[in-house]
Short mmCIF file of C-alpha atoms in Angstrom, two decimals:
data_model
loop_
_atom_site.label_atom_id
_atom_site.label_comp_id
_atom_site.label_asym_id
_atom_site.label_seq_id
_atom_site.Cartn_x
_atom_site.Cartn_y
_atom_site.Cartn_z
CA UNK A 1 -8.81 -107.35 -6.42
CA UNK A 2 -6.17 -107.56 -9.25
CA UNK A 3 -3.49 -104.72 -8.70
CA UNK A 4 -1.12 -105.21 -11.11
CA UNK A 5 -0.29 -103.25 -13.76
CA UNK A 6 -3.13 -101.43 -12.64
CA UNK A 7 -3.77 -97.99 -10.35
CA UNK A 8 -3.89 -99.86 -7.41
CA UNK A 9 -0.12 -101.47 -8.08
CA UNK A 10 0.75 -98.16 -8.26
CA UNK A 11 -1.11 -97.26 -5.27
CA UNK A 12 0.04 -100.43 -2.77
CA UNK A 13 3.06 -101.86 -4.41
CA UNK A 14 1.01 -105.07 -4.82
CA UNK A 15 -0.40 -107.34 -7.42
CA UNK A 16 -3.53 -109.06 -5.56
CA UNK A 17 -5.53 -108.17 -2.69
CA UNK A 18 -7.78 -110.14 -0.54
CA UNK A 19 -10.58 -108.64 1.00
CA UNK A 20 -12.01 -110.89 3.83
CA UNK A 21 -15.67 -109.19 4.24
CA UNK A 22 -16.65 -111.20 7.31
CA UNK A 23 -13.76 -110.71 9.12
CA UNK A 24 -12.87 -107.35 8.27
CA UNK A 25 -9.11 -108.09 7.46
CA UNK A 26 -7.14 -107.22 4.12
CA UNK A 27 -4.03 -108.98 3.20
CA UNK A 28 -2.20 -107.71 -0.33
CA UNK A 29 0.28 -109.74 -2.06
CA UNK A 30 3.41 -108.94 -4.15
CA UNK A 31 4.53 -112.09 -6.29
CA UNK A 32 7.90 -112.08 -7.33
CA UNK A 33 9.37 -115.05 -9.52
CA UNK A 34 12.09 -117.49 -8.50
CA UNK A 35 14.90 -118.49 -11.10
CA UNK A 36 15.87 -121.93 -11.62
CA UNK A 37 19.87 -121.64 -10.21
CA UNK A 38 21.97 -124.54 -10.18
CA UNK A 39 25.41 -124.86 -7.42
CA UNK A 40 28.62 -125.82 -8.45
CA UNK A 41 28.03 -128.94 -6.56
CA UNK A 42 24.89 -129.62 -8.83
CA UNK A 43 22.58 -128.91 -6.14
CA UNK A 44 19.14 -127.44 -7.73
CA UNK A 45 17.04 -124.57 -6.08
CA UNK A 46 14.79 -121.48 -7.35
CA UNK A 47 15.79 -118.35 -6.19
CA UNK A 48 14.85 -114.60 -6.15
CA UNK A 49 17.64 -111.88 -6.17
CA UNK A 50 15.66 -108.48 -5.82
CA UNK A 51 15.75 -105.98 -8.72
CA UNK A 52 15.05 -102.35 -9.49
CA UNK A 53 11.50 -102.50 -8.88
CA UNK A 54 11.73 -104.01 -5.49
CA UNK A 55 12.65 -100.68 -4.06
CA UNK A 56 9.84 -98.78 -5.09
CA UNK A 57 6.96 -101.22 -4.22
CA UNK A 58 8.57 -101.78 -0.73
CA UNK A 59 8.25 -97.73 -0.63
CA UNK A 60 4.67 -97.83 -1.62
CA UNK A 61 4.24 -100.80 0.94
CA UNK A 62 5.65 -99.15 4.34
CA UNK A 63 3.36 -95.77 3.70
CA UNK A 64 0.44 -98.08 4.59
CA UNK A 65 1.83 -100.74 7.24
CA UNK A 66 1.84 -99.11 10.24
CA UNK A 67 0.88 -101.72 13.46
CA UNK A 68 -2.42 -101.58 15.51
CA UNK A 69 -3.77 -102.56 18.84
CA UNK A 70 -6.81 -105.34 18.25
CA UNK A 71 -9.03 -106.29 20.64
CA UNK A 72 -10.23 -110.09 21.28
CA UNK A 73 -12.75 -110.84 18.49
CA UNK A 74 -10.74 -108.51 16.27
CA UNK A 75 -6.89 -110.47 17.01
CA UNK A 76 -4.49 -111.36 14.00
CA UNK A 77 -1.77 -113.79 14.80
CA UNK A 78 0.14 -110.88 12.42
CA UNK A 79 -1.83 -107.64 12.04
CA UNK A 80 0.71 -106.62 8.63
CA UNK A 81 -1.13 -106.20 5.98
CA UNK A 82 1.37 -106.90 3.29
CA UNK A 83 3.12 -110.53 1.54
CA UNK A 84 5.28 -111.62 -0.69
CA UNK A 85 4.49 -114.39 -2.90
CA UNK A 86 7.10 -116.29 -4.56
CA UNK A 87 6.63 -118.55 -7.72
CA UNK A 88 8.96 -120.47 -9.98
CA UNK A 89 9.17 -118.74 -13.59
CA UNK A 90 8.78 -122.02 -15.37
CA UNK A 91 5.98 -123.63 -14.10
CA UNK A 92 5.59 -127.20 -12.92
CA UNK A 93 2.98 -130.06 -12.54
CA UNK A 94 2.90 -129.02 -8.45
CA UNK A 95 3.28 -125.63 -7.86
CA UNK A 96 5.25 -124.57 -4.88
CA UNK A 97 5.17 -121.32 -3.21
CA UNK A 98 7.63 -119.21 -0.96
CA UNK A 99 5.04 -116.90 0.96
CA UNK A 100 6.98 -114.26 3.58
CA UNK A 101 4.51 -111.51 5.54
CA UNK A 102 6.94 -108.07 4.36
CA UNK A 103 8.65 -107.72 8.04
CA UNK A 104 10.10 -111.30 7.46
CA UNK A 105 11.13 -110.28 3.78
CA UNK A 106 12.47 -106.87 5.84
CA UNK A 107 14.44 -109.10 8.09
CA UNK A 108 16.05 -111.43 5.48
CA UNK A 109 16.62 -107.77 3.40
CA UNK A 110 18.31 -105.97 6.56
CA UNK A 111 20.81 -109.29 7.24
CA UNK A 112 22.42 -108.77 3.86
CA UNK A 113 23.55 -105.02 4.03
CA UNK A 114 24.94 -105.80 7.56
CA UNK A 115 28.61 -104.81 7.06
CA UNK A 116 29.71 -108.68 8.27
CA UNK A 117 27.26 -109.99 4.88
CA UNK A 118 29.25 -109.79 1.78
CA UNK A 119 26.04 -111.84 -0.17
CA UNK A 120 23.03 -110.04 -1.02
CA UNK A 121 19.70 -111.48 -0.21
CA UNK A 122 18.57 -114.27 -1.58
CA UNK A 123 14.84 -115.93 -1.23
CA UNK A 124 14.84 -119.53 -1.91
CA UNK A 125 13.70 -122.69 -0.93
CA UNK A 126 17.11 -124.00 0.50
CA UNK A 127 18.05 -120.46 2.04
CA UNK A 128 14.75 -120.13 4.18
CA UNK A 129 14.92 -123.91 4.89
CA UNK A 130 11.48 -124.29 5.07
CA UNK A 131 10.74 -121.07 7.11
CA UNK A 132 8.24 -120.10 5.12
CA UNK A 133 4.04 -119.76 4.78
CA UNK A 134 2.84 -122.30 2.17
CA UNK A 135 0.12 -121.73 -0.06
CA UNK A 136 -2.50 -123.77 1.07
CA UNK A 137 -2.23 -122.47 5.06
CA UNK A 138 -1.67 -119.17 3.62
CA UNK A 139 -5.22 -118.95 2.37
CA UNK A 140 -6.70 -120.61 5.07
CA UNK A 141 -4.89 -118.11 7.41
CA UNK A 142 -6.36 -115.01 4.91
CA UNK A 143 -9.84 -116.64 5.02
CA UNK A 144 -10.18 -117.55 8.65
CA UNK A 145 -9.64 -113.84 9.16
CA UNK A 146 -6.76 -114.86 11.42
CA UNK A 147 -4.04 -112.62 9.35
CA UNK A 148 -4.69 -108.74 7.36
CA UNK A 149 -5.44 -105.96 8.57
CA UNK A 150 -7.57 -105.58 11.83
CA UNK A 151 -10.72 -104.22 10.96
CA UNK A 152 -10.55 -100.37 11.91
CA UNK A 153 -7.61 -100.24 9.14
CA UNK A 154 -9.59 -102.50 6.80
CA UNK A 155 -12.58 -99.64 6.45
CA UNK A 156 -9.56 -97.16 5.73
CA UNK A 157 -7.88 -99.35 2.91
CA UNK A 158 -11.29 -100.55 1.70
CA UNK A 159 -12.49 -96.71 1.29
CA UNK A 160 -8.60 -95.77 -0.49
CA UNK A 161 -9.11 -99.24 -2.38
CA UNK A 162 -12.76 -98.01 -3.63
CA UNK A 163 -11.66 -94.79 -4.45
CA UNK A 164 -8.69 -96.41 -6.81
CA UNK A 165 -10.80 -98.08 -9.03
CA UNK A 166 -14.18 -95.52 -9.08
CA UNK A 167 -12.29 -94.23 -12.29
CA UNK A 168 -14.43 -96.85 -13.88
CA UNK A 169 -11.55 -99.73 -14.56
CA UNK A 170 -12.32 -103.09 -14.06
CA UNK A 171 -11.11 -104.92 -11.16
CA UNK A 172 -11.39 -108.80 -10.27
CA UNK A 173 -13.08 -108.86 -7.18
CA UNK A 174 -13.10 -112.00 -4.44
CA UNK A 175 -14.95 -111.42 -1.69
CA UNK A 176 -15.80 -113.49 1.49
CA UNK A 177 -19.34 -113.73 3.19
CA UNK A 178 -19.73 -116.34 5.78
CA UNK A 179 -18.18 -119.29 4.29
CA UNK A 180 -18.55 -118.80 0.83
CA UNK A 181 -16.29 -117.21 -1.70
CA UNK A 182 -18.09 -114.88 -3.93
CA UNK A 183 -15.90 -113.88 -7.45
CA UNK A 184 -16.92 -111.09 -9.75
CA UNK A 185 -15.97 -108.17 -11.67
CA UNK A 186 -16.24 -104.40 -10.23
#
């Protein structure tokens, strides 16, 4: 589903959500954009700092994140439900991007207001050295079912998710059956 800008932004704090129909897992994504930023030293990297908006959607975020037990044919290497996505703001001939599950993002987050940190956070390729989810194991993680929601929590987003967008607004929907990808408009 496409979120943003939408009721369901407003809803999750997110911009995309993938429903995984087989596997009965949801996993929705916040993308946040990474500015070009250039050291003293010359040294290039792309970097978020968060803004004023960051606060809300992480609000919006924790009201549905709560942890659950899973059982064997139900397991999720991480049962969170929420990611960040970030994307460099100019775009270029290989896109790269930095993809943290929100409890990672919450970590990074809670290490700069320690009293020791006088830097606030900063996401970025040379900060998280490469301690990151890339895009192309990301989505094999999301379609294998192996991270999202476990399913018990899936009917209960699905059913707050359907209820969002009943108000007759259109909605991108991807949805996977088996091993096909199946994309269409609700």
């Amino acid at each position: 589903y496409t979120a943003n800008k939408r009721p369901l932004e407003r809803v999750f704090g997110v911009d995309l959500i993938y429903f995984n129909a087989s596997r009965k897992s949801i996993v929705m994504v916040q993308y946040k954009m990474l500015e070009r930023r250039v050291s003293r030293t010359g040294i290039e990297d792309w970097s978020y700092t968060p803004d004023s908006q960051l606060n809300k959607e992480l609000s919006r975020m924790r009201k549905f994140g709560a942890d659950e037990k899973t059982t064997a044919q139900d397991y999720r290497l991480n049962a969170r439900v929420f990611y960040f996505k970030f994307v460099k703001r100019i775009g270029t001939p290989k896109p790269q991007a930095i993809i943290l599950p929100l409890d990672h993002f919450e970590a990074l987050l809670a290490e700069s207001a320690a009293p020791a940190t006088k830097n606030p956070v900063r996401v970025s390729y040379n900060a998280l050295d490469g301690r990151y989810l890339r895009e192309t194991t990301f989505l094999e993680l999301v379609s294998a079912g192996y991270i999202g929601s476990p399913a018990t929590t899936t009917e209960y987003l699905r059913a707050l998710i359907e209820q969002t967008i009943s108000s007759g607004r259109a909605a991108v929907v991807g949805v996977q059956r088996g091993e096909g990808l199946v994309i269409g408009e609700a």
